[in-house]
Short mmCIF file of C-alpha atoms and ligand atoms in Angstrom, two decimals:
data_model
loop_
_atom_site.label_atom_id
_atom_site.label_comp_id
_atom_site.label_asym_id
_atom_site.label_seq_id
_atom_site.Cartn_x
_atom_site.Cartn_y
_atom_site.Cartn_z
CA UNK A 1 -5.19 19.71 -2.98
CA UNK A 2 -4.68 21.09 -6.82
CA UNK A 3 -8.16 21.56 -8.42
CA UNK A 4 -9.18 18.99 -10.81
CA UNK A 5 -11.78 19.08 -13.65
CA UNK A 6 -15.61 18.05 -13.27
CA UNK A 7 -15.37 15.48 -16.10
CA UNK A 8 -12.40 14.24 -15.17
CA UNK A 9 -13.00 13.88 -11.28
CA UNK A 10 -16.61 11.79 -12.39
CA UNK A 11 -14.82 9.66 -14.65
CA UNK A 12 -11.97 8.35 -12.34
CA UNK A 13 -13.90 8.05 -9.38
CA UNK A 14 -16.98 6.28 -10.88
CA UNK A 15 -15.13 4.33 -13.34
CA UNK A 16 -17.00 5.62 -16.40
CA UNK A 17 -15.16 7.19 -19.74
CA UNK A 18 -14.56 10.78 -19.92
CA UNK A 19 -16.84 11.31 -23.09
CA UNK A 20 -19.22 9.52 -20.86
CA UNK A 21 -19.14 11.87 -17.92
CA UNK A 22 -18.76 15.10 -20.27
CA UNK A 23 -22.35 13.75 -22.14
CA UNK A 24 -23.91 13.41 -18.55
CA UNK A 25 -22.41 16.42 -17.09
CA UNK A 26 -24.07 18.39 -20.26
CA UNK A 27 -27.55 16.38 -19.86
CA UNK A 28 -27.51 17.88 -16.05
CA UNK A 29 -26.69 15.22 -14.16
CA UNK A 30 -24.24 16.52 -12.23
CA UNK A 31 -24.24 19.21 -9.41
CA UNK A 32 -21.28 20.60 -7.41
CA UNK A 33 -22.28 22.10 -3.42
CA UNK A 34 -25.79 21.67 -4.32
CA UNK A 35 -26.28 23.72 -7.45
CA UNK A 36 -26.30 22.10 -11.01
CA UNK A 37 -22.91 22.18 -12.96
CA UNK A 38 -23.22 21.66 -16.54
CA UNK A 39 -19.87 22.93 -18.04
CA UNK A 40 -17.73 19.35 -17.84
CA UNK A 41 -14.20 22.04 -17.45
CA UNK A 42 -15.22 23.63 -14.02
CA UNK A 43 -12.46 23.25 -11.90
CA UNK A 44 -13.13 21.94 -8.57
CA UNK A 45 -11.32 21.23 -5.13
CA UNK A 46 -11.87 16.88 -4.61
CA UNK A 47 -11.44 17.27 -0.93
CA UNK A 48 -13.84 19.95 -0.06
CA UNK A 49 -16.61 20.54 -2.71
CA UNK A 50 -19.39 17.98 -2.58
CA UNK A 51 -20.78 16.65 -6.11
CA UNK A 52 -23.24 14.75 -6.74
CA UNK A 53 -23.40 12.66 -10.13
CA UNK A 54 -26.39 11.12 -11.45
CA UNK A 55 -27.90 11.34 -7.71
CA UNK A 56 -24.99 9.90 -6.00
CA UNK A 57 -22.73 11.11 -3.84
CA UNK A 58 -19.29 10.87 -5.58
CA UNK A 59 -16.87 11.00 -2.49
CA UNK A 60 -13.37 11.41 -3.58
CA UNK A 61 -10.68 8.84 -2.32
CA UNK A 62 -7.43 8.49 -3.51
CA UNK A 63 -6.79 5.26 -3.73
CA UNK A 64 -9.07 2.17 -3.25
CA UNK A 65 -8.23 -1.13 -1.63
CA UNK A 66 -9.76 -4.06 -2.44
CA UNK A 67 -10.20 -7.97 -0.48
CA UNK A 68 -10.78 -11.03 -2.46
CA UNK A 69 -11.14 -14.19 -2.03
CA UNK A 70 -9.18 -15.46 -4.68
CA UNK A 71 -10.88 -18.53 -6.31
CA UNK A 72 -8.57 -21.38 -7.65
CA UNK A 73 -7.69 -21.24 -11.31
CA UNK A 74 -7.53 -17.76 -11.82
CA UNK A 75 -4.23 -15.90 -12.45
CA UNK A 76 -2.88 -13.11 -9.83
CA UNK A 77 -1.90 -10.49 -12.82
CA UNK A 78 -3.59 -7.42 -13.79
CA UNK A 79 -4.33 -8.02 -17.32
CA UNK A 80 -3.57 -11.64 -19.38
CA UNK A 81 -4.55 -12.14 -23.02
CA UNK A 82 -5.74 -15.69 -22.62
CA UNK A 83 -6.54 -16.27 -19.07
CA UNK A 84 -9.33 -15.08 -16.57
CA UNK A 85 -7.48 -12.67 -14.07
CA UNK A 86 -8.06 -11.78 -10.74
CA UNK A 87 -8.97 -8.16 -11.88
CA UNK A 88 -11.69 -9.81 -14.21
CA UNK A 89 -13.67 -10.85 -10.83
CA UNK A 90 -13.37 -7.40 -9.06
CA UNK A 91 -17.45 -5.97 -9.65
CA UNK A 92 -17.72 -2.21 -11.48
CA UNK A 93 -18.33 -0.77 -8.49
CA UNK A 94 -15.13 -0.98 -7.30
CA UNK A 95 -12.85 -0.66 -10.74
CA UNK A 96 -10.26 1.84 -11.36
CA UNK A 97 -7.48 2.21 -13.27
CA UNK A 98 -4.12 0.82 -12.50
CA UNK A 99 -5.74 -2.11 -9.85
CA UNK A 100 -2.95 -4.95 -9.46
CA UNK A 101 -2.73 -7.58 -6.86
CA UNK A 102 -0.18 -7.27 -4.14
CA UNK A 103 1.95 -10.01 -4.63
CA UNK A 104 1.19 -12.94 -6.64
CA UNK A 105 -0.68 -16.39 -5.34
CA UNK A 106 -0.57 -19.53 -7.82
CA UNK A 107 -3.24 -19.88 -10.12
CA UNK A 108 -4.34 -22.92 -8.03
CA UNK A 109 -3.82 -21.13 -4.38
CA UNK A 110 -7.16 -19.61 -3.31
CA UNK A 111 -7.87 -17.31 -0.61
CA UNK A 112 -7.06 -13.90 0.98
CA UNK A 113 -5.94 -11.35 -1.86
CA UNK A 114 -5.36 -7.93 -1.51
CA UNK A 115 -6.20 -5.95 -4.87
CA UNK A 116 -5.03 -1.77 -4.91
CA UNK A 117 -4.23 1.01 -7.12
CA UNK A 118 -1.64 2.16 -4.47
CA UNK A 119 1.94 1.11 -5.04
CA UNK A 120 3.23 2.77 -1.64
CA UNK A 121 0.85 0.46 0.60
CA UNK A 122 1.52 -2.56 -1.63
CA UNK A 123 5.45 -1.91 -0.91
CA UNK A 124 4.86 -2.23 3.22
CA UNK A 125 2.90 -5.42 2.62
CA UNK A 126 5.59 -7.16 0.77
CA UNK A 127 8.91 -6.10 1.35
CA UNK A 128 10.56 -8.77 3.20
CA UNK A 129 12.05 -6.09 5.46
CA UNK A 130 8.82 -4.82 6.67
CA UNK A 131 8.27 -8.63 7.83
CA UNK A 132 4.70 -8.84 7.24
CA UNK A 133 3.55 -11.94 7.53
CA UNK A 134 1.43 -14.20 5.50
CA UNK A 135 -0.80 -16.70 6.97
CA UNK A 136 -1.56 -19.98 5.02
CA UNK A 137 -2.71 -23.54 5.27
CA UNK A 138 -1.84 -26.52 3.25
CA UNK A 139 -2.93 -29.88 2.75
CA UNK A 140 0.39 -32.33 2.19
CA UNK A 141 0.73 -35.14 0.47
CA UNK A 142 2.61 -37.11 3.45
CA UNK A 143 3.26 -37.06 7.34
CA UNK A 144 4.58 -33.76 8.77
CA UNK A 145 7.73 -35.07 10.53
CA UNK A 146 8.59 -33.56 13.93
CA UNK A 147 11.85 -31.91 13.02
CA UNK A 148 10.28 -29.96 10.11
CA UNK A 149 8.56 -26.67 12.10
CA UNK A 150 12.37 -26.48 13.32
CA UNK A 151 14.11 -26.77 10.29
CA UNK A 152 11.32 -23.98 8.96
CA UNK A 153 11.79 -21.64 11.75
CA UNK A 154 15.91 -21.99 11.05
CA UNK A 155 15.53 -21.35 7.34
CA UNK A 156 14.64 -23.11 4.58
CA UNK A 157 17.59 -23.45 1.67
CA UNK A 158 15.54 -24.12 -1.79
CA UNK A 159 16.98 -26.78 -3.89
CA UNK A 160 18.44 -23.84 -6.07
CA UNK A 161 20.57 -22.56 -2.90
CA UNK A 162 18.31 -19.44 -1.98
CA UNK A 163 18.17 -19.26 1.71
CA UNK A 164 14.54 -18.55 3.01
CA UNK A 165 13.99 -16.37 5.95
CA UNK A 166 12.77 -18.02 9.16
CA UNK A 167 9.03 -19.40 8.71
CA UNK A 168 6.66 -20.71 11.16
CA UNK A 169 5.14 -23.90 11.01
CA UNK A 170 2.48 -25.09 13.36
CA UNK A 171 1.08 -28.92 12.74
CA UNK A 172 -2.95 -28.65 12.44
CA UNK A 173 -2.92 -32.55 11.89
CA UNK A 174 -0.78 -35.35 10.62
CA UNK A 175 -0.87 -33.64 6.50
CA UNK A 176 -2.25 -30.28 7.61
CA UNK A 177 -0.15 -27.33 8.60
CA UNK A 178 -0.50 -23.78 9.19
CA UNK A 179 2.55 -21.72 8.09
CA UNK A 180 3.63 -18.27 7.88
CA UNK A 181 6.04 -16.40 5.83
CA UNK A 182 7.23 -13.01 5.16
CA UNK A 183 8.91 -13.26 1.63
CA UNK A 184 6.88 -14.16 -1.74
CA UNK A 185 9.80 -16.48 -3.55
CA UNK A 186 8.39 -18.00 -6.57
CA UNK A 187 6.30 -20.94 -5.40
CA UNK A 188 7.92 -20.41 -2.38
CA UNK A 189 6.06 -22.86 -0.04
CA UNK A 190 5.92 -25.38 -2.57
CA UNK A 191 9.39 -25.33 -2.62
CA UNK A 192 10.12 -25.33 1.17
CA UNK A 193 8.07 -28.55 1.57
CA UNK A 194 9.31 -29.64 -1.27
CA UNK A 195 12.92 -29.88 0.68
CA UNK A 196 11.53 -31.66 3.67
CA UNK A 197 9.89 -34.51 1.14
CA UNK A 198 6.15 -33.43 1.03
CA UNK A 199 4.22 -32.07 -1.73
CA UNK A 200 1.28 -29.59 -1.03
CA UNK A 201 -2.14 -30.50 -2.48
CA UNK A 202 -3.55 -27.45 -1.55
CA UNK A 203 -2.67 -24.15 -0.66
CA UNK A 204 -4.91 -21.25 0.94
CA UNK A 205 -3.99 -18.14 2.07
CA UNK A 206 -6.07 -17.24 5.61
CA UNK A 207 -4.25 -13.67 6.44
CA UNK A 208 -1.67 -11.16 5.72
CA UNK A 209 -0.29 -9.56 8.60
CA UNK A 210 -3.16 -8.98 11.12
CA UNK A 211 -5.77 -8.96 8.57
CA UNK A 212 -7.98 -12.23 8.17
CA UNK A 213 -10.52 -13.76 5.20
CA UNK A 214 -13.65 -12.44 6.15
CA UNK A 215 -15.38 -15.82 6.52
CA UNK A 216 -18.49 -14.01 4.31
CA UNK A 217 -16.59 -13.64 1.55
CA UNK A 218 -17.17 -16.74 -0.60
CA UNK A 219 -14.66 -17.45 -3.53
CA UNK A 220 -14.36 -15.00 -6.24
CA UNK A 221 -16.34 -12.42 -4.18
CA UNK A 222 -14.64 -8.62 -3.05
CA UNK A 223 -14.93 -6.26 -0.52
CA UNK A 224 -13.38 -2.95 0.06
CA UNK A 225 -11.48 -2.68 2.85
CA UNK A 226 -11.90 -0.43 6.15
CA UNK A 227 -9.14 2.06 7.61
CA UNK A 228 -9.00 -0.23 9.92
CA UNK A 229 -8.06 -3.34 7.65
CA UNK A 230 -5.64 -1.42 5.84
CA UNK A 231 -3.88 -1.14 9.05
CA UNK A 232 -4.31 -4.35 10.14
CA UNK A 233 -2.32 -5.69 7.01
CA UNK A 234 0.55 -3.65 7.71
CA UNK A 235 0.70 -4.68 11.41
CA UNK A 236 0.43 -8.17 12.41
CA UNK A 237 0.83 -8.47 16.20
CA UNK A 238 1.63 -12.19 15.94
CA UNK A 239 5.05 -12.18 14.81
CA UNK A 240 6.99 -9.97 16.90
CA UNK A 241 9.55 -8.79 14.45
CA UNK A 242 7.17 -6.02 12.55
CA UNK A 243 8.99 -2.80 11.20
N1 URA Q 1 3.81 -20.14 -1.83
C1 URA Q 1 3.48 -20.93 -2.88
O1 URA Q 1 4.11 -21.94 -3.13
N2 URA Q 1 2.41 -20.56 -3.62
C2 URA Q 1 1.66 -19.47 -3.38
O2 URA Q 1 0.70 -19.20 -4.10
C3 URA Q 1 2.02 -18.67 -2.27
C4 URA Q 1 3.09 -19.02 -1.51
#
């Protein structure tokens, strides 16, 4: 991998400014393969020279991937002038540059979020031809009627004429339903029940692909996530259909 400045390689993986990292590097906080490195420019390899900053180990990792439980009232965007964002929750340990959410839940949808800097991996979780699918439950305002999981599994067409791809809808009780789609519409399940006469009260999402809310993680709280979860998300062995 092409070598990469001290400074700069503290700075982006520990989240702190470059001035900041140059000052520390200078004070001798920082040593590269076990020897003390005080010139901020020395050029080092992220993959195979150890450093350690400040007395931690500062592994290198490309990209970082993020779980939330997303907390109602909260928007999914990176950055918003007004409103609290879900990028405002995620703790320092885990900033970096360029974080977004993958795909967008309503401000009042809570639940499983995944937060990256990694627009590759963000691209299999959503496109719709990569049929991941995404896990929810709602609460409805009326009776699920018995024709509706078929009508969902057919494909819903919105009021505005946009055809949705086949869904799945199992009935958890009379006004509770577990459903699963592969496409992020605008207000998309809103607007499917909204076809079929129901209104959703609430809306939580419980997994994308394979990959479930970690029943630890309360509202508003993060956790990196595993090799393992990052494959999970791009897998889901319950719908048959994955790319
Ligand atoms: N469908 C919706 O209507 N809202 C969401 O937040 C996600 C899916």
């Amino acid at each position: 991998m092409p070598l990469t400045r001290l400074d700069k390689f503290i700075s982006s993986q520990l989240n702190i400014s470059r001035k900041d990292a140059r000052t520390g590097i200078r004070r001798g906080l920082a040593s590269v393969d076990g020897a003390q490195e005080k010139d901020a420019d020395f050029k080092l390899d992220p993959e195979s020279n150890s450093v350690i900053y400040d007395g931690q180990a500062v592994k290198y990792k490309k990209h970082i991937y993020i779980v939330m439980n997303k907390p109602a009232g909260v928007l999914s965007a990176s950055e918003d002038k007004k409103r609290k964002t879900v990028i405002d929750l995620v703790p320092e340990r885990l900033l970096r540059k360029g974080l977004f959410p993958v795909g967008r839940l309503d401000r009042d949808t809570t639940g499983l979020l995944i937060i990256t800097d990694d627009g590759d991996f963000a691209h299999r979780v959503l496109a719709p031809q990569k049929s991941i699918y995404k896990t929810y439950i709602a609460e409805l305002d009326g009776d699920i009627t018995d024709n509706a999981p078929e009508l969902f599994l057919r494909g819903i067409t919105l009021a505005d004429g946009t055809v949705c791809r086949s869904a799945y809808l199992k009935r958890l009780s009379d006004r509770t339903a577990e459903i699963k789609i592969c496409e992020g519409k605008y207000h998309q399940i809103k607007r499917m029940f909204g076809v079929v006469g129901l209104g959703v009260n609430s809306l939580e999402r419980r997994a994308v692909g394979g990959l479930f809310l970690p029943d630890f993680l309360k509202p508003g709280e993060c956790v990196e996530m595993s090799e393992a979860d990052l494959n999970s998300a791009i897998f889901d062995s319950n719908c048959s259909d994955n790319a």
